[in-house]
Short mmCIF file of C-alpha atoms in Angstrom, two decimals:
data_model
loop_
_atom_site.label_atom_id
_atom_site.label_comp_id
_atom_site.label_asym_id
_atom_site.label_seq_id
_atom_site.Cartn_x
_atom_site.Cartn_y
_atom_site.Cartn_z
CA MET A 1 16.97 -9.05 -9.80
CA ALA A 2 18.25 -6.93 -6.96
CA ALA A 3 21.23 -4.67 -7.43
CA PRO A 4 24.47 -5.94 -5.82
CA GLN A 5 24.26 -3.36 -3.01
CA GLN A 6 20.74 -4.55 -2.20
CA GLN A 7 21.96 -8.14 -1.93
CA LYS A 8 24.16 -6.99 0.97
CA LEU A 9 21.13 -5.59 2.73
CA LYS A 10 21.17 -5.99 6.51
CA VAL A 11 17.84 -6.29 8.22
CA ASN A 12 17.70 -5.85 11.98
CA GLY A 13 14.01 -5.94 12.71
CA PRO A 14 10.77 -5.41 10.82
CA VAL A 15 11.01 -3.60 7.49
CA THR A 16 8.84 -2.82 4.53
CA VAL A 17 9.31 -1.39 1.06
CA THR A 18 8.31 2.17 0.38
CA ALA A 19 8.39 4.39 -2.70
CA ASN A 20 6.67 7.37 -4.25
CA ARG A 21 3.67 6.96 -6.54
CA LEU A 22 4.72 7.93 -10.03
CA THR A 23 1.58 9.91 -10.89
CA ASP A 24 1.67 12.34 -7.95
CA GLY A 25 4.69 11.64 -5.73
CA VAL A 26 2.63 10.44 -2.78
CA VAL A 27 4.41 8.06 -0.38
CA VAL A 28 3.26 4.46 -0.84
CA TRP A 29 4.06 1.12 0.78
CA ARG A 30 4.24 -2.29 -0.86
CA THR A 31 1.40 -4.56 0.25
CA ALA A 32 1.46 -8.32 0.72
CA ALA A 33 -0.94 -8.60 -2.23
CA GLY A 34 1.65 -7.03 -4.52
CA GLY A 35 0.10 -3.61 -4.84
CA TRP A 36 0.84 -0.21 -3.37
CA SER A 37 -1.03 1.51 -0.55
CA THR A 38 -0.93 5.03 0.83
CA ASP A 39 -1.71 3.54 4.28
CA ILE A 40 1.34 2.21 6.14
CA ALA A 41 -1.03 -0.11 8.06
CA GLU A 42 -1.44 -2.11 4.85
CA ALA A 43 2.30 -2.52 4.26
CA ALA A 44 3.83 -5.97 3.92
CA ILE A 45 6.25 -6.48 6.80
CA VAL A 46 9.27 -8.78 6.58
CA THR A 47 12.09 -9.49 9.02
CA THR A 48 14.91 -11.07 7.03
CA ALA A 49 17.18 -9.77 4.28
CA PRO A 50 16.08 -12.38 1.68
CA GLU A 51 12.42 -11.50 2.34
CA ALA A 52 13.21 -7.79 2.06
CA ILE A 53 15.05 -8.32 -1.23
CA ALA A 54 12.16 -10.38 -2.58
CA LEU A 55 9.70 -7.66 -1.57
CA LEU A 56 11.93 -5.02 -3.14
CA GLU A 57 12.21 -7.06 -6.34
CA SER A 58 8.42 -7.40 -6.47
CA ALA A 59 8.23 -3.62 -6.34
CA SER A 60 10.24 -3.39 -9.55
CA THR A 61 7.36 -4.41 -11.77
CA PRO A 62 7.15 -3.20 -15.33
CA HIS A 63 3.93 -1.31 -14.48
CA ASN A 64 5.87 1.77 -13.26
CA GLU A 65 3.34 2.61 -10.56
CA ALA A 66 5.93 3.76 -8.04
CA VAL A 67 9.52 4.98 -8.22
CA GLY A 68 12.49 5.03 -5.89
CA ALA A 69 11.55 1.89 -3.95
CA TYR A 70 13.73 1.06 -0.97
CA VAL A 71 13.64 -0.96 2.23
CA ALA A 72 12.54 1.07 5.25
CA PRO A 73 12.42 0.17 8.94
CA VAL A 74 9.09 0.04 10.71
CA VAL A 75 8.03 -0.45 14.31
CA LEU A 76 5.23 -2.72 15.42
CA SER A 77 3.29 -1.71 18.49
CA GLY A 78 1.77 -4.15 20.94
CA ASN A 79 -1.62 -3.92 19.24
CA GLY A 80 -0.11 -4.76 15.84
CA ALA A 81 -0.14 -1.22 14.49
CA ILE A 82 2.65 -0.39 12.05
CA GLY A 83 4.59 2.84 12.35
CA PRO A 84 7.61 4.39 10.67
CA GLY A 85 10.89 3.18 12.12
CA ASN A 86 13.06 6.27 11.86
CA LEU A 87 12.84 10.05 11.54
CA ARG A 88 13.02 10.03 7.74
CA GLU A 89 10.04 7.69 7.52
CA ARG A 90 8.11 9.63 10.19
CA ILE A 91 8.53 12.77 8.10
CA ARG A 92 7.47 10.92 4.94
CA VAL A 93 4.33 9.68 6.77
CA ALA A 94 3.36 12.78 8.72
CA GLY A 95 5.04 15.68 6.99
CA PRO A 96 7.62 18.19 8.21
CA THR A 97 8.58 18.29 11.89
CA PHE A 98 7.86 22.01 12.00
CA ALA A 99 4.99 24.14 10.75
CA LEU A 100 5.52 25.59 7.32
CA PRO A 101 4.67 29.27 6.90
CA GLY A 102 0.91 29.58 6.57
CA ALA A 103 0.27 25.96 7.60
CA GLU A 104 -1.46 24.70 10.72
CA PRO A 105 0.91 23.15 13.30
CA HIS A 106 1.18 19.41 12.79
CA ALA A 107 -0.07 17.25 15.68
CA SER A 108 1.99 14.10 16.20
#
């Protein structure tokens, strides 16, 4: 069952559910098959609050594969590709927006 604050969820466009994999902290997305994927292209996309709550509830399985699940906006391009819908999600997908000391500059 969703927490009361999740039941007031407003969805204004395509969203998915994302979390961090419990074993290593890697960002994962909930798939339509009920699993988790490290590829945002495999994420289940929904467009209404009840669908988002149902997807979020499905992420709360007793298997403890991922933690910190929440609903995140995504953008769909004309060719059907899925991309992160805000800066936070872009950073979670691609890494920091600036080069860390000793790291190669990130192309995005």
